[in-house]
Coordinates of C-alpha atoms in Angstrom, one line a residue:
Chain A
X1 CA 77.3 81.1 -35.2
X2 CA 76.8 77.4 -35.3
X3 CA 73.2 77.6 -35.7
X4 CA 72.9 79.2 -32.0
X5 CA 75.1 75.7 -31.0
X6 CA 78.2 77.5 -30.1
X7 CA 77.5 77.7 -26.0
X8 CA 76.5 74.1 -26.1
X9 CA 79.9 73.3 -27.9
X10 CA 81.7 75.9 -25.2
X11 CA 79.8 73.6 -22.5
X12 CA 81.5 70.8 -23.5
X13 CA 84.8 72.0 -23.8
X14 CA 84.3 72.8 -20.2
X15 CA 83.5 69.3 -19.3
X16 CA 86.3 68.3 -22.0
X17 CA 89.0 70.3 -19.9
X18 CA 87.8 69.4 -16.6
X19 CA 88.0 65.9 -17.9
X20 CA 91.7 66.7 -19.2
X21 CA 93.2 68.6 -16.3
X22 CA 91.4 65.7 -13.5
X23 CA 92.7 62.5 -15.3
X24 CA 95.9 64.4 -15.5
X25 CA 96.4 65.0 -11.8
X26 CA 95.5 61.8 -11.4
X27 CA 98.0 60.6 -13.6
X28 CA 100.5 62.5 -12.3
X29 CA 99.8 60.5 -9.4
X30 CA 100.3 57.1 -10.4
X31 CA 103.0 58.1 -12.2
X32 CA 105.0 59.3 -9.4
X33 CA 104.2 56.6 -7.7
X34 CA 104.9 54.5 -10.0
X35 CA 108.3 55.9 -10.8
X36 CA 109.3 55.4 -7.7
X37 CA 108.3 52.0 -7.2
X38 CA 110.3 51.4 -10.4
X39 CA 113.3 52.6 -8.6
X40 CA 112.6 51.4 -4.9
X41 CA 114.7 49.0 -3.7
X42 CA 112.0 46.4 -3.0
X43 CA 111.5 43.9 -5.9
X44 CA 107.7 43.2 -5.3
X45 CA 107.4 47.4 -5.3
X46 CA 109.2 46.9 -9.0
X47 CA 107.6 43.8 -9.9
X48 CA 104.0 45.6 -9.5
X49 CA 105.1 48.6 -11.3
X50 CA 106.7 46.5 -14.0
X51 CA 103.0 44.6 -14.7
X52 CA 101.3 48.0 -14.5
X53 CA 103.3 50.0 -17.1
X54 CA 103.0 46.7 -19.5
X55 CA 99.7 45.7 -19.1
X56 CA 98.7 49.6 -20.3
X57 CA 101.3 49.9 -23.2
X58 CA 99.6 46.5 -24.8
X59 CA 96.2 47.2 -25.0
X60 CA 94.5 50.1 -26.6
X61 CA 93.1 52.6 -23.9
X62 CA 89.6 53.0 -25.4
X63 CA 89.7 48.4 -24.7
X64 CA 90.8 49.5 -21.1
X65 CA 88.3 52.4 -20.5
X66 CA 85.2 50.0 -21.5
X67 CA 86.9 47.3 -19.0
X68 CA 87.4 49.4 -16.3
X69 CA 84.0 51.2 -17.0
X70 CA 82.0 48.1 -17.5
X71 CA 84.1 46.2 -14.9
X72 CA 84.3 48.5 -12.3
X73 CA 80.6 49.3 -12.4
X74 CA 79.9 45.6 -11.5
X75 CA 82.6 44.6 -9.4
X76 CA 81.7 47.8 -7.3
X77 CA 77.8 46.5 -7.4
X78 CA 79.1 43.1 -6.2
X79 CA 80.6 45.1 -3.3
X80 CA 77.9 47.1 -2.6
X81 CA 75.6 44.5 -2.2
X82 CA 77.8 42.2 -0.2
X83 CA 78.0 44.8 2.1
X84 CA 73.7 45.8 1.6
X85 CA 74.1 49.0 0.0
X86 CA 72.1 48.6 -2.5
X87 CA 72.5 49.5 -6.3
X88 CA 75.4 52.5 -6.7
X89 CA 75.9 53.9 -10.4
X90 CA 79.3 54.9 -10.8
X91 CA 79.4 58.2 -12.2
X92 CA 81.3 58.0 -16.0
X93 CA 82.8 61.5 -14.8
X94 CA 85.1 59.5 -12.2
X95 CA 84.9 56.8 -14.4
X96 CA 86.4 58.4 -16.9
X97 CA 88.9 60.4 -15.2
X98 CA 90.0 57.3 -13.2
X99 CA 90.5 55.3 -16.4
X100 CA 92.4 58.1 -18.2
X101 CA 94.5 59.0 -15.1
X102 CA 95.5 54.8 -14.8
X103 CA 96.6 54.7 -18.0
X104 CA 98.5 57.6 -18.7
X105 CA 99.7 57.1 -15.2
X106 CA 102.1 54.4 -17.1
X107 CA 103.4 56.6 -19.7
X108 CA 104.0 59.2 -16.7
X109 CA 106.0 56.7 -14.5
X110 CA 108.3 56.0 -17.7
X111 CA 108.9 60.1 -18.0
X112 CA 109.1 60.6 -14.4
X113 CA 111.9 57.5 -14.1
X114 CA 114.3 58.5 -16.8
X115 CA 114.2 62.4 -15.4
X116 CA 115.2 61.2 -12.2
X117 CA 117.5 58.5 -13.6
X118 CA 118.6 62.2 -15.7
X119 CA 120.1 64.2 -12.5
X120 CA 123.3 63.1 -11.7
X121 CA 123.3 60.9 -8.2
X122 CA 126.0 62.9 -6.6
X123 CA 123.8 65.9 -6.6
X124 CA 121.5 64.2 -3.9
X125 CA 124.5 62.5 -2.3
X126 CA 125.6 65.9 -1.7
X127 CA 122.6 67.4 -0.4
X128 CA 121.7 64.6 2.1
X129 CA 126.1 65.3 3.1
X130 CA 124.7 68.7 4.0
X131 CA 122.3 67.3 6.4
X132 CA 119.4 67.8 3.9
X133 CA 116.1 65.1 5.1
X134 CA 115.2 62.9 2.2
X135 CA 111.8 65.2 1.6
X136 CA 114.4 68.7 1.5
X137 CA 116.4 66.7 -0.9
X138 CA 113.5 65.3 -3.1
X139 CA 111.9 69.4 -3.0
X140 CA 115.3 71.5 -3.5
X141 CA 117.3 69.5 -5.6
X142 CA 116.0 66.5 -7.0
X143 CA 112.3 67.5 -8.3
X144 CA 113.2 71.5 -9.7
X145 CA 115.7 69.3 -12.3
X146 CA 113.7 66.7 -12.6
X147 CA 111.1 68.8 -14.3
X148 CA 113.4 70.1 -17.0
X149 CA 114.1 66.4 -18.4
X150 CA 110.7 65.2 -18.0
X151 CA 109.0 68.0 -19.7
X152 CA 109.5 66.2 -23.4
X153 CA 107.9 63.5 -22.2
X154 CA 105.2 65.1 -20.1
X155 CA 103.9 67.4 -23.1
X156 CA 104.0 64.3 -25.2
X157 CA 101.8 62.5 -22.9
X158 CA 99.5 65.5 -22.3
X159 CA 99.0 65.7 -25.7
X160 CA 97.6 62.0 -26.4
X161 CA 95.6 62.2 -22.9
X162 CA 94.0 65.1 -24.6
X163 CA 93.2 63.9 -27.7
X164 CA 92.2 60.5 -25.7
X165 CA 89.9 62.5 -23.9
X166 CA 87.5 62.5 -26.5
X167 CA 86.6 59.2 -26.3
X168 CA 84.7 59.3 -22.6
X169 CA 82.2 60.8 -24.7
X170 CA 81.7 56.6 -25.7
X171 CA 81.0 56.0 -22.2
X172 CA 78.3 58.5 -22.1
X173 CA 80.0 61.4 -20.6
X174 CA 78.6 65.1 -21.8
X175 CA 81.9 66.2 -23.9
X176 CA 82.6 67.9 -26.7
X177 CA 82.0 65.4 -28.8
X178 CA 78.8 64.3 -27.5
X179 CA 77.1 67.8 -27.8
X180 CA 78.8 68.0 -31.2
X181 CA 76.7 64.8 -32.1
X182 CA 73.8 66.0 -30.2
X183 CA 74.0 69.1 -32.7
X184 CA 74.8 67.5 -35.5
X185 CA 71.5 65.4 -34.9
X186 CA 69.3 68.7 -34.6
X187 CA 70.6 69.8 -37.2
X188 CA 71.4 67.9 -39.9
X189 CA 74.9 69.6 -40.1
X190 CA 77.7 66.7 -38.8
X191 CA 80.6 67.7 -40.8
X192 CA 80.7 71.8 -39.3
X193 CA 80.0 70.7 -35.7
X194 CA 82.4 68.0 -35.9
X195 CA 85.9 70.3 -37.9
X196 CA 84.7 72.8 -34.8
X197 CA 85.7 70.4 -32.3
X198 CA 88.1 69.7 -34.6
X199 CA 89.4 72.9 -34.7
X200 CA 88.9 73.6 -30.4
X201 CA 91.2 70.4 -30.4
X202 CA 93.7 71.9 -32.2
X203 CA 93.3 75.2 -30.4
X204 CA 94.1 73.3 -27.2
X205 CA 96.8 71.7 -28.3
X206 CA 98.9 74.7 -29.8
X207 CA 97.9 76.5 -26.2
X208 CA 99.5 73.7 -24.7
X209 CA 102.7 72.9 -26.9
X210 CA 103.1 77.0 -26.5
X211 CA 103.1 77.0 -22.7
X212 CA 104.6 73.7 -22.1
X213 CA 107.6 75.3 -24.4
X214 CA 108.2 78.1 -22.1
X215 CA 108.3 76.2 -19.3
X216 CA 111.1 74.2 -20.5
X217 CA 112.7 77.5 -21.4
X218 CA 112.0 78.7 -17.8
X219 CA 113.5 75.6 -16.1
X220 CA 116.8 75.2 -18.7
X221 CA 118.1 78.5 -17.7
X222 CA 121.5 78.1 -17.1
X223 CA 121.6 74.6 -19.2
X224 CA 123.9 75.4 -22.0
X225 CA 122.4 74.0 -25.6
X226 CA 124.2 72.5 -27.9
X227 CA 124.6 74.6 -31.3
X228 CA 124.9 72.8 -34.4
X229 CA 127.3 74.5 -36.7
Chain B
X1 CA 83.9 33.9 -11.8
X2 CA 84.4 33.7 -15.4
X3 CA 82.0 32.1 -17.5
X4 CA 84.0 30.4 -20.1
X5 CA 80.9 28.9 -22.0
X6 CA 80.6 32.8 -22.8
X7 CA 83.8 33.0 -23.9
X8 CA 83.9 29.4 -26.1
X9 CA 80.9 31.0 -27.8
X10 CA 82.3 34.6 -28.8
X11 CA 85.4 32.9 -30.0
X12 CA 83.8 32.2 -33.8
X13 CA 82.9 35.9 -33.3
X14 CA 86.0 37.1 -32.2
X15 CA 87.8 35.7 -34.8
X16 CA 86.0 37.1 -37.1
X17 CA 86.4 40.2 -35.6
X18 CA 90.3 39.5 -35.5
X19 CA 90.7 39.4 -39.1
X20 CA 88.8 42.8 -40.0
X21 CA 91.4 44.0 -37.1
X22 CA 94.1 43.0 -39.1
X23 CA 93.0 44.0 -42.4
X24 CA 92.3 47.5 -41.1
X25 CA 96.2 47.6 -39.7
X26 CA 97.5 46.1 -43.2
X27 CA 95.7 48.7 -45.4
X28 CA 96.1 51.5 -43.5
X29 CA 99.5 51.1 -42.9
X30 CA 100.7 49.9 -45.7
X31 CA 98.9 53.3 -47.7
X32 CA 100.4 55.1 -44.9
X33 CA 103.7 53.8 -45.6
X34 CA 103.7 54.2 -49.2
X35 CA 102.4 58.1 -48.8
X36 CA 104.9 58.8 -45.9
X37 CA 108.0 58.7 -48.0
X38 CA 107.6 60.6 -50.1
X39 CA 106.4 62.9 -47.8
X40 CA 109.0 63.1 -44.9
X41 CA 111.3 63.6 -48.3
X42 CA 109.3 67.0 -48.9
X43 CA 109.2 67.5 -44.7
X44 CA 113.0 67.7 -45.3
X45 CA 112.7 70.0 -48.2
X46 CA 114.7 73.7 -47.4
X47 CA 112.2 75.6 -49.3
X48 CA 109.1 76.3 -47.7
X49 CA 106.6 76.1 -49.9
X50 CA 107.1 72.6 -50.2
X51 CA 107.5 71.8 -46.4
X52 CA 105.2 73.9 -45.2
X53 CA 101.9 72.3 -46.5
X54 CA 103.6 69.2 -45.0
X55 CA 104.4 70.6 -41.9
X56 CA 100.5 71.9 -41.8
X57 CA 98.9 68.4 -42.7
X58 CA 101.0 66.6 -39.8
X59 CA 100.2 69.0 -37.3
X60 CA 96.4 69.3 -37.8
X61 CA 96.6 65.1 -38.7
X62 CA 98.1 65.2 -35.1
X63 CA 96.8 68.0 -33.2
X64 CA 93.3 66.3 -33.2
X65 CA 92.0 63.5 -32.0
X66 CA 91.4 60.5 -34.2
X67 CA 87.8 59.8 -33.2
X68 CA 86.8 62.8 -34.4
X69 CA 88.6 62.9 -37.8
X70 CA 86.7 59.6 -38.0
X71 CA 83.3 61.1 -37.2
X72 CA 83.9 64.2 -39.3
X73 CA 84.4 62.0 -42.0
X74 CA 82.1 59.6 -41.7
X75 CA 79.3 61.2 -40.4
X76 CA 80.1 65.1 -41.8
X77 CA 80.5 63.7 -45.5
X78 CA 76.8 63.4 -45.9
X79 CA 76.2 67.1 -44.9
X80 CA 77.2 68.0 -48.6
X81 CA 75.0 67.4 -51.2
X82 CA 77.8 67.3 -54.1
X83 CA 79.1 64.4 -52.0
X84 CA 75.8 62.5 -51.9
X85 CA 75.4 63.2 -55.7
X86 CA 78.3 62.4 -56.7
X87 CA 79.1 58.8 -58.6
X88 CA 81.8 57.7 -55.1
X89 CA 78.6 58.3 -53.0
X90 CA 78.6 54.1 -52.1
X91 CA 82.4 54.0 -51.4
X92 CA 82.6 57.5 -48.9
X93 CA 79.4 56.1 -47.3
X94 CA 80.9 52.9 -46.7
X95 CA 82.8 52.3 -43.1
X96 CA 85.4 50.7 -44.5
X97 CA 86.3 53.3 -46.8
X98 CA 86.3 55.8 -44.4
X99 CA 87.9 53.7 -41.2
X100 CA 90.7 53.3 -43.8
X101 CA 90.9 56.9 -45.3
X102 CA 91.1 58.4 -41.7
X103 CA 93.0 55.5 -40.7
X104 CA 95.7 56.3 -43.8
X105 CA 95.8 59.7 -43.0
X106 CA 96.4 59.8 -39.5
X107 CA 99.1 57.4 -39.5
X108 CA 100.9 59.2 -42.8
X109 CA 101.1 62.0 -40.1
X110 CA 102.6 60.3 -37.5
X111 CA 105.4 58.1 -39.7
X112 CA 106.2 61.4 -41.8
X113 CA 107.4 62.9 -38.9
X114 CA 109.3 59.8 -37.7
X115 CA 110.7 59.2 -40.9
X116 CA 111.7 63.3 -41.5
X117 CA 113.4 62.7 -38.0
X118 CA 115.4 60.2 -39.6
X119 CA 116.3 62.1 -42.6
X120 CA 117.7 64.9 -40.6
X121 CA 119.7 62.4 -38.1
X122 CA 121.7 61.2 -41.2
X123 CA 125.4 61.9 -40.1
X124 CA 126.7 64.5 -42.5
X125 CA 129.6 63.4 -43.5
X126 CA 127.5 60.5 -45.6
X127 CA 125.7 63.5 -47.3
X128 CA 129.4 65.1 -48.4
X129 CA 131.0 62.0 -49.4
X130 CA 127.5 61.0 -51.6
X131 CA 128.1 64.5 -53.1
X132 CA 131.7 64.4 -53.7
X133 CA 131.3 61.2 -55.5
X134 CA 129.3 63.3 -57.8
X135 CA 125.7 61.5 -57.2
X136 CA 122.8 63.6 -58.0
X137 CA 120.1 64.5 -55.2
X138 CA 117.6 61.5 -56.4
X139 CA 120.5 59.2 -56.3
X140 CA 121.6 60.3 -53.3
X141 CA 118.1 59.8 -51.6
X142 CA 118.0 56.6 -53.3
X143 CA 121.2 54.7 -52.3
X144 CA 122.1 56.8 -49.4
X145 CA 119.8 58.6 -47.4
X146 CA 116.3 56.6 -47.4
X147 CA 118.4 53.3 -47.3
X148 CA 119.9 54.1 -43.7
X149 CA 117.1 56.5 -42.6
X150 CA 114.2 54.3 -43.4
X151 CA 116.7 52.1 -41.3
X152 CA 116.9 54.0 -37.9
X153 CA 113.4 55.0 -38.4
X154 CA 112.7 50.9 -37.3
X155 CA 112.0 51.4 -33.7
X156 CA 109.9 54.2 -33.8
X157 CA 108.3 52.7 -36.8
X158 CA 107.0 49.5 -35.0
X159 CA 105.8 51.8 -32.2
X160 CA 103.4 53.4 -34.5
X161 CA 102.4 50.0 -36.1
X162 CA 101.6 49.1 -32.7
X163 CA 100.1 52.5 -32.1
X164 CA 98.0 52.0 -35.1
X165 CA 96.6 48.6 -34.0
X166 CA 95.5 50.2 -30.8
X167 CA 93.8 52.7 -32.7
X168 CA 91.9 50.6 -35.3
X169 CA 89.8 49.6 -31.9
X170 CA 88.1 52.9 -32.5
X171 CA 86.3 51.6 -35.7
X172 CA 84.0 50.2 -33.4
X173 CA 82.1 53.4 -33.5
X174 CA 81.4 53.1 -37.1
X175 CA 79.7 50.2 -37.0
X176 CA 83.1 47.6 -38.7
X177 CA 82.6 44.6 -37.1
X178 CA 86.4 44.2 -35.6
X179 CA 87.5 43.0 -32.2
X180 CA 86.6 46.0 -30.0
X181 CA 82.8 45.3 -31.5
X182 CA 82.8 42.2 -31.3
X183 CA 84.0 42.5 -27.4
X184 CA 81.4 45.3 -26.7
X185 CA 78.6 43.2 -28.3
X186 CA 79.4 40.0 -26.3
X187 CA 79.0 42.7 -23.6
X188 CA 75.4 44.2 -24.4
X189 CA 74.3 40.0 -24.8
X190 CA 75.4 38.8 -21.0
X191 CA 77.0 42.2 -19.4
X192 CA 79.6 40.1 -18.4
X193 CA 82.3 43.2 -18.5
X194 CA 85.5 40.6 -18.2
X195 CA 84.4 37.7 -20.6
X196 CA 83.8 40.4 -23.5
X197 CA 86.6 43.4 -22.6
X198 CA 88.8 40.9 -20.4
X199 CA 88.7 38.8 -23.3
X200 CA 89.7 41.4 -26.5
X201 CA 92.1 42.8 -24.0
X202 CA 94.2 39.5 -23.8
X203 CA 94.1 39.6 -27.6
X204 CA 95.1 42.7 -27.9
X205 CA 98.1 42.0 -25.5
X206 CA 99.2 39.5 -27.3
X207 CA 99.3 41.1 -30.5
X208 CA 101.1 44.0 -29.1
X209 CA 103.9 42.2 -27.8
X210 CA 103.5 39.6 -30.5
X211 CA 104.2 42.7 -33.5
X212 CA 107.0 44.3 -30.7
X213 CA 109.0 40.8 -30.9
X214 CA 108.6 41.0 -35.2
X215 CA 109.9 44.1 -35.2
X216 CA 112.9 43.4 -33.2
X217 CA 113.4 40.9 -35.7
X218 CA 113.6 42.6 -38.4
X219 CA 115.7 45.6 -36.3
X220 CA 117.9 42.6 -35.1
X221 CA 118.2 42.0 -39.1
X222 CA 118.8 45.6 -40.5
X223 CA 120.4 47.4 -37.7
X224 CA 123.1 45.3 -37.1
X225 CA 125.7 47.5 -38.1
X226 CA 124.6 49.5 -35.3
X227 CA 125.1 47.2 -32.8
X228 CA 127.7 47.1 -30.6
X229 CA 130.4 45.1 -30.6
X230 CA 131.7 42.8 -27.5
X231 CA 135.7 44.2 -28.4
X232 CA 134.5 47.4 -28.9
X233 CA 136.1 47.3 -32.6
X234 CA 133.5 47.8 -35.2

């Protein structure tokens, strides 16, 4: 199948999803923290946070990725030398990752805000009444609600990192769609190596619309629905 | 730390660069606009047959990433033979054409769905009274349902637009000349990472919240009976 392609492909899938499910912790990350910089009391905390999520939501993440590729690689070699290090060549694996994490990082802290801003305040006012430490009330009440409302938002998210993935393969990293060029090269057959990833893509994101579904299912229990007529 | 002479010497470039930008935005979206409507109308539709090839194209159009619908096209046409023969040969193998194609496409995905979302938040009372007044369906679509959907669909609309702009950065892969080209070329010249990216960055910035402030315009314009009022009487 595939002209004998098909584990090359399957390779980069692997480097595809390990690019996915890496920038995506990482964006979890920022977006925690930035959520809760967005909601912190201090106004510099809220003024960072406020520059972070716009600065990412005006320019296109492909512009950003080159910038902080490009960027980082010399501003890290000015570094190095200052310090006599010598040349270091940052690796487009954590490159790439690191980019794709920062910027969906931005979308996160937007989802992570409004599902906190979602559970109603007395619930936490009531938990610390019991004597609850800020961490019990953040693990018991606060976050098991919170990821109910910010599942909509999370699989949304998700879904564009994916598909954004693809494009560390224009940075040089050994994805799908770098092998898929690589065989289309050998083998004079673009169009079928290209609807393949195509089609994994797809794959990947039904998998993950599926399973994101039940786990909304799973954490509404109890959480009567509206019914329309 | 920056080299502006750099930067004074891309601008010609860059401007350039900004107008293939925009003229990649306009035709793409304005296609994808024209295509949409219709479309989220048959999105709508209760019989299957015509929703569901619909529903398939928007969820493969947005189930994949838009790089690769680009390459597929613009790379995978030339795998056929009947393709390279046939008398469109010099339009499909032309960037532009296929930029715009995949462009069109992609975005007709994304605005059918907004603009189905629309249909189907009409309040229903507007649909019975339409109906009791006797209208037929394609006036009803006509004076009542596009009118206010195409309406509420404004916000999520401009997002797309904006969306859209973003995206037309991945051209640069096909070899179109726009900003993100021009940006990365400036780069191979000096590798000066914040005079080239730093620079089409900015740009892009400012176009995004530049289109954002339009489109609040026009929302501030055609939503108004939406908005509420200080009394609280409409």
């Amino acid at each position: 199948m595939l002209h004998g392609y098909l584990p090359a492909i399957l390779g980069g899938l692997q480097s595809t999803l390990a690019v996915a499910a890496t920038s995506l912790a990482i964006a979890c990350v920022f977006g925690i923290l930035g959520a809760a910089a967005k909601l912190s009391a201090s106004r510099a905390a809220r003024t960072v946070a406020g520059v972070y999520t716009t600065i990412i939501r005006g320019v296109p993440d492909l512009v950003l990725m080159l910038l902080i590729f490009y960027g980082g690689q010399i501003a890290i070699n000015r570094l190095a030398d200052a310090a006599g290090w010598g040349y270091v060549d940052i690796n487009p694996f954590i490159a790439g990752t690191a980019t794709l994490g920062f910027i969906f990082g931005a979308f996160l802290t937007e989802t992570f805000r409004g599902a906190i801003l979602a559970i109603p305040r007395g619930q936490m006012e009531a938990g610390q009444a019991f004597g609850l430490s800020r961490g019990q009330v953040m693990r018991r009440i606060t976050l098991p609600q919170m990821v109910r409302h910010a599942i909509p938002g999370f699989t949304n998210s998700w879904l564009v990192m994916l598909k954004a993935s693809a494009l560390v393969s224009i940075i040089g990293l050994d994805d799908m769609v770098h092998r898929a060029s690589l065989a289309s090269a050998a083998t004079r057959q673009p169009f079928t190596f290209y609807a393949a990833v195509a089609l994994i893509y797809l794959a990947l994101t039904t998998i993950s619309i599926l399973g994101l579904r039940w786990v909304e299912a799973r954490y509404s229990l109890g959480v009567r629905k509206v019914e329309f007529k | 730390m920056i080299d502006w002479s750099i930067i004074a010497e891309a601008l010609p470039a860059f401007a350039e660069g900004l107008k293939t930008t925009m003229m990649l935005l306009a035709i793409s979206c304005g296609a994808g606009l024209v295509l949409s409507v219709p479309l989220a109308v048959a999105r709508v539709s209760p019989h299957r047959a015509v929703w569901g090839p619909v529903w398939l194209f928007t969820y493969v159009m947005r189930g994949t990433p838009l790089l690769v619908q680009l390459f597929m096209v613009y790379h995978g046409l030339a795998q056929f033979e009947a393709v390279r023969e046939s008398f469109a040969w010099p339009a499909l193998r032309s960037p532009w054409f296929c930029a715009w194609l995949v462009f069109t496409l992609n975005t007709t995905a994304y605005t059918t769905e907004i603009f189905a979302g629309a249909l189907r938040a009409t309040p229903s009372g507007e649909l019975e009274a339409a109906r009791s007044l006797g209208m037929s369906e394609a006036t009803i679509y006509r004076r009542i349902l596009l009118p206010s959907a195409l309406r509420r669909a404004l916000p999520q609309y401009g997002n797309e637009v904006v969306m859209m702009m973003h995206a037309t950065a991945i051209a640069s892969t096909v070899t179109l000349v726009e900003i993100t080209r021009v940006a990365r070329d400036v780069y191979y010249n000096h590798f000066a990472p914040l005079e080239s990216f730093g620079v089409v960055a900015v740009i892009y910035f400012v176009l995004t919240f530049g289109m954002a402030g339009l489109f609040k315009l026009v929302e501030r314009r055609a939503l108004r009976h939406l908005r509420p009022t200080a009394s609280g009487v409409a």
